[in-house]
CSV table of C-alpha atoms in Angstrom, one decimal:
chain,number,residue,atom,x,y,z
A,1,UNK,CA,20.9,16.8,-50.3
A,2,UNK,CA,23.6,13.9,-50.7
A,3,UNK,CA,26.3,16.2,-51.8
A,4,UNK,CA,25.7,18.2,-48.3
A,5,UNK,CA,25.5,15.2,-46.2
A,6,UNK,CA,29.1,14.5,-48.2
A,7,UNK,CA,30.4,17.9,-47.4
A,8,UNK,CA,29.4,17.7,-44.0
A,9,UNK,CA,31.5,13.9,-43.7
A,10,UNK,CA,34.1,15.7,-45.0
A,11,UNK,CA,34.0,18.3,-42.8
A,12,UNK,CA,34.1,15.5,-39.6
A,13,UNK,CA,37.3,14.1,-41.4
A,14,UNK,CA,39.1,17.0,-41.0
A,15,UNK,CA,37.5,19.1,-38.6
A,16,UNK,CA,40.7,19.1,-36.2
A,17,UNK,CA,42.8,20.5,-38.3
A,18,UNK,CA,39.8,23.2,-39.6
A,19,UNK,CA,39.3,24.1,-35.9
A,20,UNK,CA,43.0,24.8,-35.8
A,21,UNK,CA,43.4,26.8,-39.2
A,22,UNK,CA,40.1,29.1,-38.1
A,23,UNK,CA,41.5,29.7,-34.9
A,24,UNK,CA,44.6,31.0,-36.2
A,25,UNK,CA,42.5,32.7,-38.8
A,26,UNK,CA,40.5,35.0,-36.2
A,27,UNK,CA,43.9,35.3,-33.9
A,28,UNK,CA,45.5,37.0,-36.8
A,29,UNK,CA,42.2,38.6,-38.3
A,30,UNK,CA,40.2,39.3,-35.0
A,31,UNK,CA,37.6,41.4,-36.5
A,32,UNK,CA,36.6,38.1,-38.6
A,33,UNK,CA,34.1,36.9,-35.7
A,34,UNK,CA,33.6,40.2,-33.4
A,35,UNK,CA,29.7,40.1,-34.8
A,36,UNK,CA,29.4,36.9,-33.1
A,37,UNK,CA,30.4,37.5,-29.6
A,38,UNK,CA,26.7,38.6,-28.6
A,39,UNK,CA,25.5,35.7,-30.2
A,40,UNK,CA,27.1,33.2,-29.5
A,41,UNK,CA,24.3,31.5,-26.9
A,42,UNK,CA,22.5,31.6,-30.1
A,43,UNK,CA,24.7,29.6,-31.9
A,44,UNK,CA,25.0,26.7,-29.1
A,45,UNK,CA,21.3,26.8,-28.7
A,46,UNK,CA,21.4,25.6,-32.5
A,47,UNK,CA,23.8,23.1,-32.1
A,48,UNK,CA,21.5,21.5,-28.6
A,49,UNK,CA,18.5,21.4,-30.8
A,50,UNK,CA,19.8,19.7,-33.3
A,51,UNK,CA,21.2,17.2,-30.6
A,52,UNK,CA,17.9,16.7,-29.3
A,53,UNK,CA,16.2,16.4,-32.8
A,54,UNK,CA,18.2,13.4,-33.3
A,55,UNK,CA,16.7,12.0,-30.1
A,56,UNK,CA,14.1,9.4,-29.6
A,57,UNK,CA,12.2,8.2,-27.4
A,58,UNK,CA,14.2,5.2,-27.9
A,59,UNK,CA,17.3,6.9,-26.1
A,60,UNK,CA,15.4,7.7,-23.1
A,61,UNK,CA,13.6,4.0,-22.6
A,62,UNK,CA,17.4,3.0,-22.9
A,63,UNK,CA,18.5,4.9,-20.2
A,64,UNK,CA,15.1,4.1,-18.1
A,65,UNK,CA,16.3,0.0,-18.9
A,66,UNK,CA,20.3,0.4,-17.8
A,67,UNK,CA,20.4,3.1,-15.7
A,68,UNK,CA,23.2,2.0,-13.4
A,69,UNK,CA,26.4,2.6,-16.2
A,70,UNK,CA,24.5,5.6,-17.6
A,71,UNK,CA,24.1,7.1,-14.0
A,72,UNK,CA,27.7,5.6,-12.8
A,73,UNK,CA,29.6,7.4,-16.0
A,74,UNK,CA,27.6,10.8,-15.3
A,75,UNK,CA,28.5,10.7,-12.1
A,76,UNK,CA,31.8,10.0,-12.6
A,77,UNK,CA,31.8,13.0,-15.1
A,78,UNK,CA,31.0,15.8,-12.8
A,79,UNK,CA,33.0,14.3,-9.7
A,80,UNK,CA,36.5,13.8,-12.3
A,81,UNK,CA,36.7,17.0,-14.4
A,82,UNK,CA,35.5,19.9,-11.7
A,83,UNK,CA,37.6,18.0,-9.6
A,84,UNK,CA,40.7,17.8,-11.7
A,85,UNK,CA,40.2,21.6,-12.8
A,86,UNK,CA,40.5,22.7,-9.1
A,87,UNK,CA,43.5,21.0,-8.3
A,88,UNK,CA,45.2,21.9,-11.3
A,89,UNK,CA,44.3,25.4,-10.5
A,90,UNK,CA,46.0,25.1,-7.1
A,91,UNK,CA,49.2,23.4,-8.6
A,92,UNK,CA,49.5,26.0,-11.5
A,93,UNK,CA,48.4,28.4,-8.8
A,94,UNK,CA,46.3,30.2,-10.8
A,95,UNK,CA,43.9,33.0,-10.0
A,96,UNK,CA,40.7,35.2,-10.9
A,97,UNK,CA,39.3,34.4,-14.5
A,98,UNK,CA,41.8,32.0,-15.7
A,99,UNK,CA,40.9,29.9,-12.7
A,100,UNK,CA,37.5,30.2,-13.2
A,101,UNK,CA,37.6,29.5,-17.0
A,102,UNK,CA,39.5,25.9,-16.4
A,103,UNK,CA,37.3,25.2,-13.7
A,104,UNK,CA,34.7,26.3,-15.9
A,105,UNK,CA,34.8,24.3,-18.7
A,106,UNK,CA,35.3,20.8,-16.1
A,107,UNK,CA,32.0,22.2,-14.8
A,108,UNK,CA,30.3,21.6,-18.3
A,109,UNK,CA,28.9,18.2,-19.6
A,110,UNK,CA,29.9,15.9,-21.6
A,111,UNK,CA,31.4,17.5,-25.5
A,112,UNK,CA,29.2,16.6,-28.5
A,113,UNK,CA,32.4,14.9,-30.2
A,114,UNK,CA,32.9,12.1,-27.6
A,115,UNK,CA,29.6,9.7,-29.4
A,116,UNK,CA,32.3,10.8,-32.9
A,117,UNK,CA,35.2,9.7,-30.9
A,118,UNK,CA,33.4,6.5,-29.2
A,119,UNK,CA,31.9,5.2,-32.8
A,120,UNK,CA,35.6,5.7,-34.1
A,121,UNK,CA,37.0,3.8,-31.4
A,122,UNK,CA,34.6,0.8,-31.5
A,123,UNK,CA,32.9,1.8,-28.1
A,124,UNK,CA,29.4,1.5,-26.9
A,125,UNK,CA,28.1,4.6,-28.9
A,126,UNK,CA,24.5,4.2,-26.9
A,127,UNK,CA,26.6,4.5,-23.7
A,128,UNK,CA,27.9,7.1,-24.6
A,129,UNK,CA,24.9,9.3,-26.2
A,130,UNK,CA,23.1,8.2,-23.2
A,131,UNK,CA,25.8,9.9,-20.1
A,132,UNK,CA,26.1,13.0,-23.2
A,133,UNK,CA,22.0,13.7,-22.4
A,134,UNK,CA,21.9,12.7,-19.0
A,135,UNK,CA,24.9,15.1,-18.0
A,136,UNK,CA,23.9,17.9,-20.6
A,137,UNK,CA,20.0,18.0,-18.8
A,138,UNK,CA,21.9,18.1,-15.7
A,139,UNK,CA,24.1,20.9,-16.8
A,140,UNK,CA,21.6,23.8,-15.0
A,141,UNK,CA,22.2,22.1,-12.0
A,142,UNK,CA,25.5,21.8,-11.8
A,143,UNK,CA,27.2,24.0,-13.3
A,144,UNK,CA,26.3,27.0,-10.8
A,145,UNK,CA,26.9,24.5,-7.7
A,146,UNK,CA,30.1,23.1,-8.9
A,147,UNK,CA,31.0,27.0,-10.1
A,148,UNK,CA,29.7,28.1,-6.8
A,149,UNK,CA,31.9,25.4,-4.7
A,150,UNK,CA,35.0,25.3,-6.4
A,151,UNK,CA,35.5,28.8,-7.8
A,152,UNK,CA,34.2,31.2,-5.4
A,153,UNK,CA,37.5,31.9,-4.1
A,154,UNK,CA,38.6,33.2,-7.5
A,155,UNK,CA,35.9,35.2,-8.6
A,156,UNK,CA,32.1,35.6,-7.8
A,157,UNK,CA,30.2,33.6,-9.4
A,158,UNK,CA,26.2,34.7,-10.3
A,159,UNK,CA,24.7,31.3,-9.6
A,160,UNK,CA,20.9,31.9,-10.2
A,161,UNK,CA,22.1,33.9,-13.8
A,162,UNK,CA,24.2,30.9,-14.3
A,163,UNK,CA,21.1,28.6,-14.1
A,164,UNK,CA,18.8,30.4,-15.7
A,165,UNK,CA,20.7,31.1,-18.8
A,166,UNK,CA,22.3,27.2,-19.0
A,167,UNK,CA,18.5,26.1,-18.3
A,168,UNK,CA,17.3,28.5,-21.3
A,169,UNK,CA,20.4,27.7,-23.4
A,170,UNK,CA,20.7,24.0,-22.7
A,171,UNK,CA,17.5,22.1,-22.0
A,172,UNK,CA,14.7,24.3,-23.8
A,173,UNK,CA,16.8,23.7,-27.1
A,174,UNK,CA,16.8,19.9,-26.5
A,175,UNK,CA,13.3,19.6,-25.2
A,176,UNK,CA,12.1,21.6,-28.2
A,177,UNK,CA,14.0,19.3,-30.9
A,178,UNK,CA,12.6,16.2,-29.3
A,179,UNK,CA,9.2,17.6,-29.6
A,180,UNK,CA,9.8,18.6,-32.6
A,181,UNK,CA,10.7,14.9,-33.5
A,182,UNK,CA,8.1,13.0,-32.1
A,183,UNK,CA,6.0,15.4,-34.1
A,184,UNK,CA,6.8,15.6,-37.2
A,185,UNK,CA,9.2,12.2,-37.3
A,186,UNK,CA,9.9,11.5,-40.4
A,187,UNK,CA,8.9,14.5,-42.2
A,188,UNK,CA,12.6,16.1,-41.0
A,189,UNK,CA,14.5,13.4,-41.8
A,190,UNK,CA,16.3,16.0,-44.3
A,191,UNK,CA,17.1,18.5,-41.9
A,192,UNK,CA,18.7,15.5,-39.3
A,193,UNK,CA,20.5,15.2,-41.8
A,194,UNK,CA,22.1,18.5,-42.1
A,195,UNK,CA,21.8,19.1,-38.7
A,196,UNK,CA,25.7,17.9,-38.2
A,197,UNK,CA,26.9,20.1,-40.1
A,198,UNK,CA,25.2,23.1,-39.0
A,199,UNK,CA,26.6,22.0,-35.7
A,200,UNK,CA,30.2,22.1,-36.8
A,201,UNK,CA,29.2,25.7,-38.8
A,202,UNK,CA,28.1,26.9,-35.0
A,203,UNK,CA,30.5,25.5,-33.6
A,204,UNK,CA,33.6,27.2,-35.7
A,205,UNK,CA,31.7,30.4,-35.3
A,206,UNK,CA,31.6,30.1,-31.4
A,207,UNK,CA,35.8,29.2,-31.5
A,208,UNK,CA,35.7,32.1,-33.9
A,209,UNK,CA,34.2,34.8,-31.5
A,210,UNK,CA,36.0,33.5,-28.6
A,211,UNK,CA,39.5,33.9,-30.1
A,212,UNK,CA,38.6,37.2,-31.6
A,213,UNK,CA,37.7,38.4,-28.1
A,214,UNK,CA,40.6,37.2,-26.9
A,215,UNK,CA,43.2,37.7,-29.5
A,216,UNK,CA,45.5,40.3,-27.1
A,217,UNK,CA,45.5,37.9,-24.2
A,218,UNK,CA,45.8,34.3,-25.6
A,219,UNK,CA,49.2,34.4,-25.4
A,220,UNK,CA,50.9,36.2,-22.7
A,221,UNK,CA,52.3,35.5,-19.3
A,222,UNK,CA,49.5,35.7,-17.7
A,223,UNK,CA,48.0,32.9,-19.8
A,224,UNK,CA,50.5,31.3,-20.4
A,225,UNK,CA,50.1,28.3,-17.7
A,226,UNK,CA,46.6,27.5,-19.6
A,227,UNK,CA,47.8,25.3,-22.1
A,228,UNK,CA,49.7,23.1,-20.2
A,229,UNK,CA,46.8,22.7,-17.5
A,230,UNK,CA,44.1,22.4,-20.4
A,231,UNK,CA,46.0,19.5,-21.9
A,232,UNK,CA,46.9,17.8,-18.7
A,233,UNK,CA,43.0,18.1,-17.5
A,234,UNK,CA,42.2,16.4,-20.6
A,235,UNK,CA,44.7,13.9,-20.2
A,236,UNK,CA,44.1,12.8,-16.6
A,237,UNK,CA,40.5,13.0,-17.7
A,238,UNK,CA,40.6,10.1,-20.0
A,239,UNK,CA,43.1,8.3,-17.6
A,240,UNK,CA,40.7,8.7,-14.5
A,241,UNK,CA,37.9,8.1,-16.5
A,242,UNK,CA,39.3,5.1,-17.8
A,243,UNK,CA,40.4,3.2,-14.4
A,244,UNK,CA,36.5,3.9,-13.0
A,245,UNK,CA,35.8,2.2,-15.8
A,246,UNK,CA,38.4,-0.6,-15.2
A,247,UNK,CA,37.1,-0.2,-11.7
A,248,UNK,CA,33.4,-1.4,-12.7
A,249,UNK,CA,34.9,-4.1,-14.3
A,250,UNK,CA,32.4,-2.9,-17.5
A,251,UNK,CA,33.7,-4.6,-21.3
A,252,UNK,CA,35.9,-3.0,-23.1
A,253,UNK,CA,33.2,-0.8,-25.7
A,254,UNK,CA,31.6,0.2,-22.0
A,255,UNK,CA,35.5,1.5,-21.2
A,256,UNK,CA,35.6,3.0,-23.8
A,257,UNK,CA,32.7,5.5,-23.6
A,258,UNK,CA,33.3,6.4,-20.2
A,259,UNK,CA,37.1,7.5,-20.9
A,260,UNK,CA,35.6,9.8,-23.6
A,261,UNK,CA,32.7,10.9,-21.7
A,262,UNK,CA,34.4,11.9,-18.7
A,263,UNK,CA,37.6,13.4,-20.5
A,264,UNK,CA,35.5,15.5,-23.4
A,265,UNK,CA,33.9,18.6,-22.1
A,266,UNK,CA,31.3,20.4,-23.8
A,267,UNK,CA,33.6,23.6,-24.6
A,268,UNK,CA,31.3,25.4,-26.5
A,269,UNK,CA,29.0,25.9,-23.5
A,270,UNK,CA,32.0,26.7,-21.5
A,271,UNK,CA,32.9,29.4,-23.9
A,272,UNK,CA,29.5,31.0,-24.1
A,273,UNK,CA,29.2,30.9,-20.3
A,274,UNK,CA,32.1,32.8,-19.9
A,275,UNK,CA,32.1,35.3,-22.2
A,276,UNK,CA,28.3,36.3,-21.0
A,277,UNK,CA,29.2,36.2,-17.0
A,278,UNK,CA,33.3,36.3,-16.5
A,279,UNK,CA,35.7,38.6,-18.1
A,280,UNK,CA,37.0,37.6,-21.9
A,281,UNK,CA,39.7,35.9,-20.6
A,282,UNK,CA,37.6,33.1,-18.6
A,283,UNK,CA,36.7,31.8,-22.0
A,284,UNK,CA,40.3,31.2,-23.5
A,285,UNK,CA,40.6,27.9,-21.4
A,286,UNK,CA,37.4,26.5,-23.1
A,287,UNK,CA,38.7,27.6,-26.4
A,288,UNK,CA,42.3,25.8,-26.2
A,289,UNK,CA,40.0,22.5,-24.6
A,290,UNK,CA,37.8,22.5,-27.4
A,291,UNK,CA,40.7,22.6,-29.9
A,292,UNK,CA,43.4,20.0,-27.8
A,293,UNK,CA,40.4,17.5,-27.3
A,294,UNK,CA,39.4,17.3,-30.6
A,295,UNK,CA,43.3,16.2,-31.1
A,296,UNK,CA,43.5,14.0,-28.3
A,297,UNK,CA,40.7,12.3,-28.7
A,298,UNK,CA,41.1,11.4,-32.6
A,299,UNK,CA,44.7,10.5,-31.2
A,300,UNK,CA,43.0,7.9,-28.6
A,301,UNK,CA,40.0,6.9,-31.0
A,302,UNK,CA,42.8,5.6,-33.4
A,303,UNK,CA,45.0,4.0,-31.0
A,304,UNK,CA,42.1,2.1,-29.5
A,305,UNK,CA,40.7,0.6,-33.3
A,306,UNK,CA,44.0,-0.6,-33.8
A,307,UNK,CA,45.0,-2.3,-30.6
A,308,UNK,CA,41.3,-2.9,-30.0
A,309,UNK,CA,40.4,-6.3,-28.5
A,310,UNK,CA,36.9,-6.6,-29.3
A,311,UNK,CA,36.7,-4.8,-32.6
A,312,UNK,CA,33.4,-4.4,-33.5
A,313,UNK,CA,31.4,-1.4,-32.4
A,314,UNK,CA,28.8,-2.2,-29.6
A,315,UNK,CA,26.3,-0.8,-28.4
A,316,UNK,CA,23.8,-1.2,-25.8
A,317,UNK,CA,20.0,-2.8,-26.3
């Protein structure tokens, strides 16, 4: 068991650069993940179980004592990124699927690698899981309103599909892994254990499927504008993120969390979404964002420990 929790801290060392190499794997090989296009809702239901096996009760009396940053960063969340996606979409002027994918993947909650990025950073790592549940049991609800709002003049958007499958892929995984650990409790401590790395198995297999679908449009002209706008979402993200934060006048762990929930999406979701209701394309924007804010963020995380004031990692009680 010890050597796999090792392989799978290894694997969180370097899993920017392993998301790259894969990715340029299946571009060049894109038959290596074509089995896993139809399952790829599979895959992230996996990944949201395992998140909510690792949840306590503890994590929801936290949120039910200091609701007010929890509810404030959420909130900030899904009125930043949507908004940000939209704009960008009119400035790039961009149109049909690609539009829908960027606005798409701001849509989504809050990525799974922000509490990763937050712990590195010496943030407030309970902050931070606590906005990633609150905005990821959200996610059936908003979602299809904010798809419905912002990119129904690109493309029609199946809003009752949209929150059925989010609801079925989403919360039902998480609801059953916290049952699942106030069950059993200690009797899977093995299998939290693992669970990581599973995650980060699912998660390269997701990338995997959505470059392989993809491989013949990544990079043309009529993509082309999606890397720039992906990276500058990101970007402004974090920034916007962090003046609410500054805003609130919250400490500096407190900033922290908030830059990295607001700015990290949830780009798996984003992928799978797209790939199930929007032409292939639609996904490529949540592919690039899963791969650029796994840089930036490792970028920021380390910036922040070494120029950090208060250099011990908090957390909230």
């Amino acid at each position: 068991m010890q050597k796999v929790v090792n392989f799978s801290s290894w694997i969180s060392k370097w899993f920017t650069l392993i998301v790259i190499i894969w990715a340029a794997v299946n571009y060049a090989l894109p038959h290596t993940s074509t089995w896993v296009i139809p399952n790829t809702s599979y895959l992230l239901g996996i990944i949201l179980f395992g998140m909510g096996l690792t949840l306590t009760t503890d994590d929801f009396v936290r949120i039910s004592k200091r609701p007010i940053p929890v509810v404030l960063g959420t909130v900030a969340h899904y009125i930043i990124m949507p908004g940000l996606a939209w704009l960008l979409c009119l400035i790039f002027h961009l149109k049909g699927a690609t539009a829908a994918g960027v606005i798409l993947v701001g849509s989504c909650p809050s990525g799974t690698s922000s509490s990763v990025m937050a712990f590195l950073a010496g943030g407030d790592v309970a902050l931070d899981v606590s906005i990633e549940v609150l905005s990821t049991l959200l996610a059936p609800l908003m979602i299809p309103t904010l798809l419905s709002i912002l990119a129904g003049q690109f493309i029609a958007v199946p809003a009752s599909k949209l929150f059925m499958s989010t609801l079925q892929i989403v919360v039902v995984p998480i609801i059953l892994g916290v049952l699942v650990h106030m069950l059993l409790r200690h009797k899977i401590d093995g299998i939290i254990k693992i669970m990581p790395l599973i995650s980060q198995v699912a998660i390269l297999l997701i990338i995997g499927a959505v470059v392989s679908a993809n491989h013949a449009n990544i990079f043309t002209a009529a993509t082309a504008l999606v890397i720039p706008v992906v990276m500058l979402h990101n970007l402004c993200g974090y920034g916007l993120g962090f003046a609410f934060s500054k805003l609130l006048r919250l400490k500096e762990p407190q900033q922290k969390a908030i830059t990295f929930e607001v700015g990290m999406q949830d780009s798996s979701l984003g992928a799978t979404l797209a790939i199930k209701y929007f032409a292939p394309q639609a996904a490529i924007p949540s592919t690039i964002f899963s791969i650029w804010h796994n840089i930036s963020g490792s970028i920021l995380s380390s910036w922040w420990k070494n120029h950090s004031k208060e250099g011990s990692v908090a957390q909230e009680n």
